[in-house]
Coordinates of C-alpha atoms in Angstrom, one line a residue:
Chain Q
M10 CA 96.8 -2.8 -156.0
S11 CA 96.2 -3.8 -159.5
F12 CA 94.1 -1.3 -160.0
V13 CA 96.0 1.2 -159.5
Y14 CA 98.8 -1.0 -161.9
D15 CA 96.8 -1.9 -164.4
K16 CA 94.1 1.1 -164.4
L17 CA 96.0 3.9 -164.4
L18 CA 100.0 3.3 -164.8
G19 CA 98.3 1.0 -167.7
G20 CA 100.8 -2.6 -166.8
K21 CA 104.4 -3.1 -166.4
S22 CA 105.3 -0.9 -169.7
G23 CA 103.7 2.1 -168.9
A24 CA 105.1 1.9 -165.8
I25 CA 107.8 1.9 -166.5
G26 CA 107.7 4.5 -169.7
L27 CA 105.7 6.8 -166.5
L28 CA 108.8 5.6 -164.1
V29 CA 111.8 6.9 -166.8
L30 CA 109.7 10.0 -167.8
S31 CA 109.1 11.4 -164.2
V32 CA 113.2 10.7 -163.3
I33 CA 113.5 12.6 -166.1
I34 CA 111.8 15.6 -165.1
L35 CA 111.7 15.5 -161.8
I36 CA 115.5 15.5 -161.2
V37 CA 117.4 14.9 -164.2
F38 CA 116.4 18.2 -165.4
P39 CA 116.4 20.1 -162.5
M40 CA 120.2 18.3 -161.3
L41 CA 122.1 19.2 -165.0
L42 CA 119.8 22.7 -165.9
D43 CA 120.2 25.9 -164.8
G44 CA 117.2 28.0 -163.4
F45 CA 116.9 30.1 -166.6
R46 CA 116.9 26.6 -168.5
L47 CA 114.1 24.8 -166.8
N48 CA 111.7 27.5 -165.8
L49 CA 112.0 27.0 -170.1
V50 CA 112.1 23.5 -169.8
G51 CA 109.2 24.3 -167.2
K52 CA 107.7 25.9 -170.1
Y53 CA 107.6 23.4 -173.2
L54 CA 105.9 21.0 -171.0
T55 CA 102.8 23.3 -170.5
Y56 CA 103.0 22.6 -173.8
A57 CA 103.0 19.0 -173.1
F58 CA 99.4 19.4 -171.5
A59 CA 97.8 20.4 -174.5
A60 CA 99.8 17.1 -177.0
I61 CA 98.5 14.7 -174.1
S62 CA 95.1 15.7 -175.1
L63 CA 95.3 15.5 -178.7
V64 CA 96.3 11.8 -178.3
L65 CA 92.9 11.0 -176.3
L66 CA 91.2 13.3 -178.8
W67 CA 92.6 12.8 -181.5
G68 CA 94.9 9.7 -181.0
Y69 CA 92.5 7.3 -180.0
G70 CA 89.2 9.2 -180.6
G71 CA 90.0 9.8 -184.2
T72 CA 88.6 14.0 -183.8
L73 CA 91.5 16.2 -185.0
S74 CA 91.7 19.6 -183.2
L75 CA 93.0 22.1 -184.6
G76 CA 91.7 24.6 -181.9
Q77 CA 93.6 23.2 -179.1
G78 CA 95.3 26.6 -177.7
I79 CA 91.7 27.9 -177.0
F80 CA 91.5 26.2 -174.3
F81 CA 95.5 26.4 -173.6
G82 CA 94.7 30.2 -174.2
L83 CA 91.0 30.5 -171.9
G84 CA 93.3 29.0 -169.0
G85 CA 95.9 30.7 -169.2
Y86 CA 94.1 34.1 -169.7
G87 CA 91.8 33.2 -166.3
M88 CA 94.9 33.0 -164.8
A89 CA 96.6 36.0 -166.2
M90 CA 93.9 38.1 -165.2
F91 CA 93.6 37.1 -161.9
L92 CA 98.1 37.6 -161.2
K93 CA 96.9 41.3 -163.5
L94 CA 94.1 42.4 -160.9
E95 CA 96.3 41.9 -158.1
A96 CA 99.2 43.6 -160.0
S97 CA 97.2 46.4 -160.5
S98 CA 96.7 47.7 -156.9
P99 CA 95.4 51.0 -156.0
E100 CA 98.4 51.6 -154.8
N101 CA 100.4 50.0 -157.6
T102 CA 98.6 52.3 -159.8
A103 CA 98.5 55.4 -158.2
I104 CA 100.2 57.4 -161.4
Q105 CA 96.6 56.6 -163.8
S106 CA 94.1 58.7 -164.1
T107 CA 92.0 55.2 -162.6
P108 CA 94.2 53.8 -160.5
G109 CA 93.1 50.3 -159.3
I110 CA 92.3 48.8 -162.9
P111 CA 95.1 46.9 -165.0
D112 CA 96.9 49.7 -167.2
F113 CA 96.9 48.6 -170.7
M114 CA 92.1 49.1 -169.6
D115 CA 93.2 52.8 -168.5
W116 CA 95.6 53.7 -171.9
N117 CA 92.5 52.8 -174.3
Q118 CA 90.4 55.5 -171.8
I119 CA 87.9 53.2 -169.8
T120 CA 87.2 54.1 -166.4
A121 CA 85.4 51.5 -164.5
L122 CA 86.6 47.6 -164.2
P123 CA 84.3 46.1 -166.4
W124 CA 82.1 43.1 -165.4
F125 CA 83.8 40.0 -166.4
W126 CA 86.4 41.5 -165.0
E127 CA 85.0 41.6 -161.2
P128 CA 85.0 37.7 -159.9
F129 CA 88.4 37.1 -161.2
S130 CA 90.1 39.3 -157.9
S131 CA 89.2 35.9 -155.8
F132 CA 91.5 33.5 -156.0
G133 CA 89.1 30.1 -155.5
F134 CA 86.8 32.1 -158.4
T135 CA 89.8 32.0 -160.2
L136 CA 91.2 28.4 -160.5
L137 CA 87.1 26.9 -161.1
A138 CA 87.1 29.4 -163.6
I139 CA 89.7 27.5 -165.4
L140 CA 88.9 24.2 -164.1
V141 CA 85.5 24.6 -165.7
L142 CA 84.8 27.3 -168.1
P143 CA 87.8 26.0 -171.0
A144 CA 85.8 22.6 -170.4
L145 CA 82.0 24.3 -170.4
F146 CA 83.3 26.4 -173.5
A147 CA 84.0 22.2 -175.5
Y148 CA 80.8 21.0 -174.3
F149 CA 78.7 23.8 -176.3
I150 CA 81.1 23.4 -179.1
G151 CA 80.7 19.6 -178.4
V152 CA 77.0 19.5 -178.4
A153 CA 77.1 21.7 -181.8
M154 CA 78.7 20.1 -183.7
F155 CA 78.8 16.2 -182.9
K156 CA 75.3 16.0 -181.6
R157 CA 74.9 17.3 -185.7
R158 CA 76.9 14.6 -186.3
V159 CA 80.1 17.4 -187.4
G160 CA 83.1 15.8 -187.5
G161 CA 86.8 14.9 -189.8
V162 CA 88.3 17.9 -191.3
Y163 CA 85.4 19.8 -191.0
F164 CA 85.2 20.6 -187.3
A165 CA 89.2 20.5 -187.3
I166 CA 87.9 23.8 -189.7
I167 CA 85.9 24.8 -187.4
T168 CA 88.1 24.5 -184.0
Q169 CA 90.8 26.2 -186.1
V170 CA 88.1 29.0 -187.6
I171 CA 86.6 29.4 -183.7
A172 CA 91.5 30.1 -182.8
V173 CA 91.2 32.8 -185.1
I174 CA 87.6 34.1 -184.0
L175 CA 89.1 34.4 -180.0
T176 CA 92.6 35.8 -180.9
V177 CA 90.9 38.8 -183.0
L178 CA 88.8 38.7 -180.3
I179 CA 92.0 39.7 -177.9
V180 CA 93.5 41.4 -180.4
G181 CA 90.9 43.8 -181.4
Q182 CA 88.9 44.3 -177.9
Q183 CA 93.1 46.2 -176.5
G184 CA 90.8 47.2 -173.6
Y185 CA 89.6 44.9 -172.6
T186 CA 92.2 42.2 -172.8
G187 CA 95.3 43.8 -173.1
G188 CA 94.9 43.6 -176.8
I189 CA 98.0 41.9 -179.0
N190 CA 100.5 42.4 -176.4
G191 CA 98.0 40.2 -174.0
I192 CA 98.3 40.8 -170.0
T193 CA 101.9 41.2 -169.1
D194 CA 103.9 42.5 -166.0
L195 CA 102.4 40.3 -163.8
R196 CA 103.9 39.9 -160.7
T197 CA 102.3 38.3 -157.1
L198 CA 100.5 35.7 -156.5
N199 CA 98.2 36.5 -153.6
G200 CA 101.7 38.4 -152.3
W201 CA 104.5 35.9 -153.5
D202 CA 106.6 37.1 -155.8
I203 CA 106.4 34.4 -158.9
T204 CA 109.3 35.8 -160.4
S205 CA 111.6 34.7 -157.5
D206 CA 113.5 32.2 -158.6
S207 CA 112.4 30.1 -155.2
A208 CA 108.6 30.1 -156.6
K209 CA 110.2 29.1 -160.1
Y210 CA 111.3 25.7 -159.1
L211 CA 108.2 25.5 -156.9
F212 CA 106.0 26.2 -160.2
Y213 CA 108.2 23.5 -162.1
Y214 CA 107.9 21.2 -159.7
I215 CA 103.9 21.8 -159.1
N216 CA 103.5 21.4 -163.2
C217 CA 105.5 18.4 -163.1
G218 CA 102.9 17.0 -160.6
L219 CA 100.2 17.9 -163.0
L220 CA 101.4 16.4 -165.5
I221 CA 102.0 13.1 -164.2
G222 CA 98.4 13.0 -162.9
V223 CA 97.1 14.2 -166.4
I224 CA 98.8 10.9 -168.0
L225 CA 97.3 8.5 -164.9
L226 CA 94.1 10.6 -165.4
S227 CA 94.2 9.3 -169.4
R228 CA 95.6 6.4 -168.8
F229 CA 92.7 5.6 -166.4
I230 CA 90.2 6.8 -169.7
L231 CA 92.1 5.4 -172.0
T232 CA 92.0 1.4 -170.3
S233 CA 88.5 2.3 -168.9
K234 CA 85.4 0.6 -171.9
F235 CA 85.9 3.8 -173.0
G236 CA 88.8 4.2 -174.9
R237 CA 88.3 1.3 -176.1
L238 CA 84.9 2.9 -177.3
L239 CA 87.2 5.7 -178.9
L240 CA 88.9 3.6 -180.9
A241 CA 86.0 1.2 -181.6
I242 CA 84.3 5.1 -182.9
R243 CA 88.0 5.7 -184.4
D244 CA 87.4 2.8 -186.8
K245 CA 83.4 2.2 -187.5
E246 CA 81.9 5.0 -186.1
D247 CA 78.2 3.0 -187.7
R248 CA 78.9 0.1 -185.3
V249 CA 79.3 2.1 -182.3
R250 CA 76.3 3.6 -183.0
F251 CA 73.9 0.9 -183.8
S252 CA 75.1 -0.7 -180.8
G253 CA 73.6 1.0 -178.8
Y254 CA 75.5 3.9 -177.9
D255 CA 74.9 7.8 -178.2
V256 CA 78.3 9.0 -179.5
A257 CA 78.2 11.8 -179.8
N258 CA 78.1 12.6 -175.7
F259 CA 81.6 9.7 -175.7
K260 CA 83.6 12.7 -177.9
I261 CA 81.4 15.8 -176.3
F262 CA 82.9 14.3 -172.5
I263 CA 86.8 13.3 -174.2
F264 CA 87.1 17.1 -176.2
C265 CA 85.5 18.6 -173.3
F266 CA 88.3 16.4 -171.2
A267 CA 91.0 17.7 -174.1
A268 CA 90.0 21.1 -173.1
F269 CA 90.5 20.7 -169.2
V270 CA 93.5 19.3 -169.8
S271 CA 94.8 22.5 -172.6
A272 CA 93.4 24.8 -169.9
L273 CA 95.8 23.4 -166.8
G274 CA 98.2 23.8 -169.5
G275 CA 97.8 27.6 -170.3
A276 CA 97.5 28.5 -166.3
M277 CA 100.7 26.5 -165.4
F278 CA 102.4 28.7 -168.5
T279 CA 101.1 32.4 -167.6
L280 CA 102.6 31.1 -163.6
Q281 CA 105.3 30.3 -164.8
V282 CA 106.2 32.7 -167.6
G283 CA 105.0 35.9 -166.7
F284 CA 102.0 36.8 -169.3
M285 CA 100.2 35.5 -171.1
S286 CA 99.4 36.9 -175.1
P287 CA 97.0 36.1 -177.6
S288 CA 99.6 34.2 -180.4
F289 CA 99.6 30.5 -177.9
V290 CA 95.8 31.1 -178.9
G291 CA 95.7 31.0 -182.4
I292 CA 96.3 28.7 -185.2
V293 CA 99.7 28.6 -185.4
P294 CA 99.9 27.3 -181.4
S295 CA 97.1 25.3 -182.2
I296 CA 98.9 23.5 -185.2
E297 CA 102.5 22.7 -183.2
M298 CA 100.9 21.9 -180.8
V299 CA 99.7 19.0 -183.0
I300 CA 103.2 18.6 -184.1
F301 CA 104.0 18.0 -180.7
A302 CA 101.6 15.2 -180.7
A303 CA 102.0 13.2 -183.5
V304 CA 106.0 13.8 -183.5
G305 CA 105.4 12.2 -179.5
G306 CA 103.5 10.2 -181.4
R307 CA 99.7 10.7 -180.6
M308 CA 98.9 7.1 -179.7
S309 CA 101.9 7.5 -176.5
L310 CA 100.8 9.6 -174.0
I311 CA 104.0 9.4 -172.2
G312 CA 105.6 10.0 -176.1
V313 CA 104.6 13.2 -176.8
V314 CA 105.7 14.9 -173.7
Y315 CA 109.3 13.7 -175.7
G316 CA 108.0 14.9 -179.1
T317 CA 107.0 18.2 -177.4
L318 CA 110.6 19.0 -175.3
L319 CA 112.0 17.9 -178.6
I320 CA 109.9 19.7 -180.9
N321 CA 110.6 23.2 -178.4
F322 CA 114.1 22.1 -177.5
G323 CA 114.8 22.4 -181.2
K324 CA 113.0 25.7 -182.2
T325 CA 115.1 27.5 -179.0
T326 CA 118.7 25.9 -180.6
F327 CA 117.5 26.1 -184.1
S328 CA 115.4 30.0 -183.3
E329 CA 118.7 31.2 -181.6
S330 CA 120.9 30.0 -184.6
F331 CA 118.8 29.8 -187.9
P332 CA 115.8 32.0 -186.6
E333 CA 114.6 31.4 -190.8
L334 CA 115.8 28.0 -191.3
W335 CA 113.5 26.9 -187.9
L336 CA 109.9 27.4 -189.5
F337 CA 110.9 24.6 -192.5
L338 CA 112.8 22.0 -190.6
M339 CA 109.2 21.2 -188.5
G340 CA 107.7 21.5 -191.2
G341 CA 109.9 18.9 -192.8
T342 CA 109.9 17.1 -189.4
F343 CA 105.7 16.8 -189.0
I344 CA 105.7 15.5 -193.3
A345 CA 108.2 12.6 -192.2
V346 CA 106.6 11.7 -189.3
V347 CA 103.8 11.9 -191.3
M348 CA 105.0 9.7 -194.5
F349 CA 107.6 7.8 -192.9
F350 CA 106.7 6.9 -189.2
P351 CA 102.8 7.3 -187.8
N352 CA 103.5 6.6 -184.8
G353 CA 106.2 9.1 -184.0
L354 CA 109.0 8.7 -181.6
A355 CA 107.2 6.4 -180.1
G356 CA 106.4 3.8 -182.7
L357 CA 109.9 4.1 -183.3
W358 CA 110.4 3.0 -180.0
S359 CA 108.2 0.1 -179.7
Q360 CA 109.2 -0.7 -183.0
Y361 CA 113.2 -1.4 -181.9
S362 CA 114.2 -1.2 -178.2
P363 CA 113.0 -5.0 -177.8
D364 CA 116.3 -5.8 -180.0
I365 CA 118.6 -2.7 -178.9
I366 CA 117.7 -4.1 -175.7
K367 CA 118.0 -7.7 -176.5
K368 CA 121.9 -6.4 -177.6
I369 CA 122.4 -4.9 -175.0
R370 CA 122.0 -7.8 -172.5
S371 CA 123.9 -10.0 -175.2
T372 CA 127.0 -7.8 -174.6
F373 CA 127.0 -8.0 -171.2
G374 CA 126.1 -11.9 -170.9
M375 CA 122.6 -11.5 -169.6
A376 CA 120.0 -13.7 -169.9
N377 CA 116.7 -13.6 -172.2
P378 CA 114.1 -13.4 -170.3
E379 CA 110.4 -14.1 -172.1
L380 CA 108.7 -11.2 -172.5
P381 CA 105.4 -11.2 -170.3
L382 CA 102.2 -11.0 -172.2
S383 CA 99.9 -8.7 -171.4
S384 CA 96.3 -9.4 -169.4
P385 CA 94.2 -9.7 -172.2
G386 CA 92.7 -6.7 -173.6
L387 CA 94.4 -4.1 -172.0
K388 CA 97.1 -4.5 -174.5
E389 CA 98.0 -0.3 -175.8
T390 CA 99.8 0.1 -179.0
N391 CA 102.4 1.5 -177.1
S392 CA 103.0 3.0 -174.2
Chain L
M14 CA 51.5 8.7 -190.0
P15 CA 52.3 5.9 -187.3
S16 CA 48.9 3.6 -186.9
M17 CA 47.7 3.0 -183.7
T18 CA 46.3 -0.6 -184.5
N19 CA 48.9 -3.5 -182.6
T20 CA 49.7 -6.2 -184.0
D21 CA 50.8 -10.0 -182.7
F22 CA 53.8 -9.5 -185.0
S23 CA 57.0 -9.1 -183.4
L24 CA 57.9 -6.4 -186.7
S25 CA 55.5 -5.2 -188.5
I26 CA 55.7 -2.9 -191.0
E27 CA 53.2 -0.9 -192.3
D28 CA 52.2 1.5 -195.5
L29 CA 56.8 2.6 -194.9
T30 CA 57.4 4.5 -198.3
V31 CA 60.4 6.9 -198.5
S32 CA 61.1 9.2 -201.1
F33 CA 64.9 11.0 -202.5
D34 CA 65.0 13.7 -204.6
G35 CA 60.5 11.9 -205.3
F36 CA 62.4 8.7 -206.6
K37 CA 60.4 6.4 -204.3
A38 CA 63.1 3.4 -202.6
V39 CA 60.4 2.2 -200.6
D40 CA 56.9 2.5 -201.9
N41 CA 54.2 1.7 -200.2
L42 CA 55.8 -1.5 -198.2
N43 CA 54.0 -3.6 -195.3
L44 CA 56.1 -7.2 -194.1
Y45 CA 55.5 -8.9 -191.1
I46 CA 57.3 -11.3 -188.7
D47 CA 56.5 -13.5 -186.2
K48 CA 58.8 -14.3 -183.3
N49 CA 60.8 -17.3 -184.2
E50 CA 60.8 -16.7 -188.1
L51 CA 63.1 -16.0 -190.7
H52 CA 62.1 -14.0 -192.8
V53 CA 64.6 -13.4 -196.1
V54 CA 63.8 -10.7 -198.3
I55 CA 65.3 -11.7 -201.5
G56 CA 65.3 -8.9 -205.0
P57 CA 67.5 -7.7 -208.1
N58 CA 69.8 -5.1 -207.7
G59 CA 68.4 -1.2 -207.1
A60 CA 65.6 -2.9 -205.0
G61 CA 65.3 -1.3 -201.5
K62 CA 66.4 -4.1 -200.5
T63 CA 69.1 -1.9 -198.0
T64 CA 66.6 1.3 -196.8
V65 CA 64.0 -1.5 -195.5
L66 CA 66.8 -2.0 -192.5
D67 CA 68.6 1.5 -193.3
L68 CA 64.7 2.1 -192.5
I69 CA 64.1 -0.5 -189.3
C70 CA 67.1 0.4 -187.2
G71 CA 67.0 4.0 -188.1
K72 CA 69.7 4.8 -190.2
T73 CA 66.9 6.6 -193.0
K74 CA 64.2 8.5 -191.7
S75 CA 60.7 7.6 -193.8
T76 CA 58.7 9.3 -195.4
S77 CA 55.3 7.9 -194.4
G78 CA 54.1 4.7 -192.6
S79 CA 55.1 2.7 -189.6
I80 CA 57.4 0.0 -188.3
K81 CA 56.0 -1.2 -184.5
F82 CA 58.8 -3.9 -183.0
L83 CA 56.9 -5.3 -180.1
N84 CA 54.1 -3.3 -180.6
Q85 CA 56.5 -0.1 -179.8
E86 CA 57.1 2.8 -183.0
L87 CA 60.5 3.1 -184.1
T88 CA 60.4 5.4 -186.7
T89 CA 60.3 7.9 -184.2
L90 CA 63.0 7.3 -182.6
S91 CA 67.3 7.1 -182.5
E92 CA 69.5 5.0 -184.1
H93 CA 71.1 3.9 -180.3
E94 CA 67.3 3.7 -178.7
I95 CA 66.2 1.9 -181.3
V96 CA 69.5 -0.2 -180.5
R97 CA 68.3 -0.7 -176.9
R98 CA 65.1 -1.9 -177.4
G99 CA 66.0 -4.2 -179.5
V100 CA 66.7 -4.1 -182.4
G101 CA 70.5 -5.1 -183.8
R102 CA 71.4 -5.1 -187.5
K103 CA 74.8 -6.3 -189.3
F104 CA 75.8 -4.7 -192.6
Q105 CA 76.9 -5.5 -196.1
T106 CA 80.5 -5.4 -195.6
P107 CA 81.8 -6.4 -191.9
S108 CA 81.2 -3.4 -189.6
I109 CA 84.5 -5.3 -186.7
Y110 CA 86.9 -2.6 -185.0
E111 CA 90.3 -3.8 -186.6
N112 CA 92.5 -2.8 -183.8
L113 CA 91.1 -4.3 -180.9
S114 CA 90.7 -8.3 -180.2
V115 CA 88.0 -10.7 -180.5
F116 CA 87.6 -10.4 -177.0
E117 CA 87.3 -6.4 -176.8
N118 CA 85.4 -6.5 -179.8
L119 CA 82.7 -8.9 -178.1
E120 CA 83.2 -7.1 -174.7
V121 CA 82.5 -3.4 -176.0
S122 CA 79.3 -5.1 -177.4
Y123 CA 78.1 -5.9 -174.3
P124 CA 74.9 -4.4 -173.1
E125 CA 76.6 -3.0 -170.4
G126 CA 78.3 0.4 -169.2
R127 CA 76.8 2.3 -172.7
G128 CA 76.6 6.1 -171.2
V129 CA 79.8 7.7 -170.8
F130 CA 80.0 7.0 -166.9
G131 CA 79.3 4.0 -167.2
S132 CA 81.9 2.7 -169.5
L133 CA 84.3 4.8 -167.9
F134 CA 83.7 2.4 -164.6
F135 CA 82.6 -0.9 -166.2
K136 CA 84.0 -3.8 -164.4
R137 CA 85.0 -6.9 -166.8
S138 CA 83.4 -8.6 -163.9
E139 CA 83.4 -13.4 -164.6
K140 CA 79.3 -12.0 -166.2
V141 CA 80.7 -10.3 -169.0
I142 CA 84.0 -12.7 -169.6
S143 CA 81.3 -15.8 -169.1
K144 CA 78.9 -13.9 -172.0
I145 CA 81.8 -13.5 -173.8
N146 CA 83.4 -16.9 -173.6
E147 CA 79.8 -18.4 -174.8
I148 CA 79.0 -16.3 -177.7
A149 CA 82.6 -16.6 -178.9
K150 CA 81.9 -20.2 -179.3
L151 CA 78.8 -20.3 -181.2
I152 CA 80.2 -18.0 -183.6
M153 CA 82.9 -20.5 -183.7
L154 CA 85.3 -17.5 -182.7
D155 CA 86.8 -18.5 -178.9
G156 CA 90.1 -19.9 -180.7
E157 CA 90.5 -16.6 -181.8
M158 CA 90.1 -14.1 -178.5
E159 CA 93.3 -12.4 -178.5
T160 CA 93.9 -12.2 -182.2
E161 CA 93.7 -8.7 -183.3
A162 CA 90.0 -9.0 -186.0
A163 CA 91.9 -7.2 -188.6
L164 CA 93.6 -10.2 -188.9
L165 CA 90.7 -12.9 -189.4
S166 CA 89.5 -14.3 -192.5
H167 CA 86.9 -12.7 -194.6
G168 CA 84.1 -15.2 -192.9
Q169 CA 85.3 -15.1 -189.6
K170 CA 84.7 -11.0 -189.7
Q171 CA 81.1 -12.0 -190.6
W172 CA 81.2 -14.2 -187.7
L173 CA 82.4 -11.7 -185.2
E174 CA 79.9 -8.6 -186.1
I175 CA 77.1 -11.9 -185.8
G176 CA 78.8 -12.8 -182.3
M177 CA 78.6 -9.0 -181.7
L178 CA 75.1 -8.4 -182.0
L179 CA 74.2 -11.5 -180.5
I180 CA 75.8 -10.4 -176.8
Q181 CA 72.7 -7.9 -176.6
D182 CA 70.4 -11.2 -176.8
P183 CA 68.3 -8.7 -179.6
Q184 CA 64.8 -9.8 -180.3
L185 CA 65.1 -8.7 -183.6
L186 CA 67.7 -9.3 -185.4
M187 CA 68.8 -8.3 -189.6
L188 CA 72.0 -9.3 -191.7
D189 CA 72.5 -7.9 -194.4
E190 CA 74.1 -10.2 -197.0
P191 CA 75.9 -12.3 -194.2
V192 CA 77.8 -14.7 -196.3
A193 CA 79.1 -12.9 -199.2
G194 CA 83.2 -13.8 -199.7
M195 CA 82.5 -17.0 -197.7
S196 CA 83.8 -20.3 -198.9
V197 CA 81.6 -23.6 -198.5
K198 CA 82.5 -24.9 -195.4
E199 CA 81.8 -21.2 -194.2
R200 CA 78.4 -20.9 -195.4
E201 CA 77.4 -24.5 -194.3
Q202 CA 78.4 -23.6 -190.9
T203 CA 76.8 -20.2 -191.0
A204 CA 73.2 -21.5 -191.9
E205 CA 73.6 -24.1 -189.1
L206 CA 74.5 -21.0 -186.9
L207 CA 71.7 -18.9 -188.0
N208 CA 69.4 -21.7 -188.1
S209 CA 69.9 -21.9 -184.2
I210 CA 70.3 -18.3 -183.5
S211 CA 66.9 -18.0 -184.8
K212 CA 65.2 -19.5 -181.9
G213 CA 63.1 -17.1 -179.1
R214 CA 64.0 -14.0 -181.5
S215 CA 63.2 -12.7 -185.4
V216 CA 65.5 -13.6 -188.1
L217 CA 65.7 -10.7 -191.2
V218 CA 68.3 -11.7 -193.9
I219 CA 69.2 -9.9 -197.0
E220 CA 70.5 -12.6 -199.3
H221 CA 71.6 -12.9 -203.4
D222 CA 72.5 -16.6 -202.6
M223 CA 69.4 -18.7 -203.8
E224 CA 70.7 -21.7 -202.6
F225 CA 71.3 -20.5 -199.0
V226 CA 68.2 -18.7 -198.7
E227 CA 66.6 -22.3 -200.2
R228 CA 68.2 -23.6 -196.7
I229 CA 67.9 -21.6 -193.8
A230 CA 64.4 -19.0 -194.9
H231 CA 61.2 -19.8 -193.2
K232 CA 59.6 -17.0 -195.4
V233 CA 60.9 -15.5 -198.5
T234 CA 60.0 -11.7 -199.6
V235 CA 60.6 -10.1 -203.3
L236 CA 61.7 -6.6 -203.5
H237 CA 61.1 -4.9 -206.9
Q238 CA 61.7 -1.0 -207.6
G239 CA 60.9 -0.7 -204.0
K240 CA 57.7 -2.7 -204.0
I241 CA 57.1 -6.5 -202.9
L242 CA 56.6 -8.6 -206.3
A243 CA 55.5 -12.0 -204.2
A244 CA 55.5 -13.2 -200.3
G245 CA 55.2 -17.0 -199.0
K246 CA 57.1 -19.1 -198.9
M247 CA 60.3 -20.3 -201.3
D248 CA 58.8 -22.8 -203.0
E249 CA 55.6 -21.3 -204.1
V250 CA 57.7 -17.5 -204.5
Q251 CA 60.4 -19.9 -207.2
K252 CA 57.1 -21.1 -208.9
D253 CA 55.7 -17.7 -209.3
P254 CA 55.7 -16.3 -212.8
K255 CA 56.1 -12.8 -212.1
V256 CA 59.3 -13.0 -209.8
I257 CA 61.2 -15.5 -212.3
E258 CA 60.3 -13.2 -215.1
V259 CA 62.2 -9.9 -212.6
Y260 CA 64.7 -12.5 -211.2
L261 CA 65.1 -15.6 -210.8
G262 CA 65.0 -16.2 -214.9
H263 CA 68.7 -14.0 -215.2

């Protein structure tokens, strides 16, 4: 029990925070929102995976990646390739000059399915690829960078460049990737209509379940010695190295884990939104993910989920009425966070919530219990 | 080229040279340290003192020469491997993890769970906790276990870093200016600390404070422009006219 409580939930404040979040996304949203809006929230929550990956990598590890869109995209494209192949059965594509291959290939005079598309006709392989390939790609980038002690701004720029390269590659290789339009017109998963309302509800709940699972797993990492080493590396990398640790291995691991988490989000994005395109891979989405994490609080696994939701609600609301103003507003929010509340929403909460709770308690005539001290060494900056 | 000869010394540095773009920061250095010996390196600014420590712990790679510790060549090993062979090094400015508590600082330095997966499944056992308590007492921080390291005084930070090394039980402990910025009382306490921890291991200290050096040093080496100017007992070295000229006389 204490393992679950301390290591997965992160003690009392972590457990309450996760409970509140679970109630909001699993009960409140489905009750209040219609199918269309709920699907939209589901889409936002897929970005929260990337934001959580940045808590580990950037907030704790001190390594800023401006390329989480790469892994979000790889996960999303993996799922889209499987769904596209299923949608491109010879019967569905009988009017093409080469039936049985995705429509965009046919338009680009490709007459046979490319070799790297072949395995994606298997659902098992696709799932495995989504779980493994983005992390493997991150492993190669990580070994190349961290073993050579490339870090900080240089690492951020290189991840951004990789995001650009990947986008250019996807857009340029239209016949193999669907180009700028992406992979669209996805209909069924093993014969089951993914555009139906019931499918959308189910995906929403699966998405929420995975998100909570990722938060628990991340909490386990952060409350272990590994988590304290991440903070130590962020603070004094040389001291960690000269305490007998191979620092690069720790950075590589957390980068791979962050890639894995982002890819999960990408795959859930494709399932819920019904397409994948390069506009979710490149610089802009990658930087938006950093903004979600910064606004929510880069030290808080739960805070970044709220940050992601808030910014995306804002984006949807404002870009419906003032599309040209939104980018300025989002940029302004980011600057405000950096300058005035560097720990984001979570930081504001941990700063002001004790007073607010006290006030509420005294208003209703309740006694203020002494706050229990956190167990030695397990405290976190905030939940 | 690394030499093939083995010695009875704990640390033996032979013909060690490092040059940065032709400038020889350490030039053909020979230095031997025994077990149970507290050896102090002194010398004017730019003499190459810190560079010697950098070379031993692998932060800087030597151009030529050999560094042997318990008859194992260190020059070919990476930093964390050198630490795992039993070499601990304290940096000039206190290098501790400001965001972690004193307890956590010591725990992170505990020499188990040093791999990625080892650290994920590292357990805070009774053995770990009692070792941390023992070291905290030694460095006079047992009352500050839950204090965030950033809030410690400068002297306490220096002690904490020494404690972070001691918890690994190194056979060679290297300290770069351990009493810089300390009060008189803290200096005295540190001198006692160093005298007690030098038993059973070798300690190499770089220090500027001559009064402090007199109190702790078993042997002294004076470096000047990357070369050894004089070596021996403190009182002998102090009388050496060459030393007086370049260093002590100022």
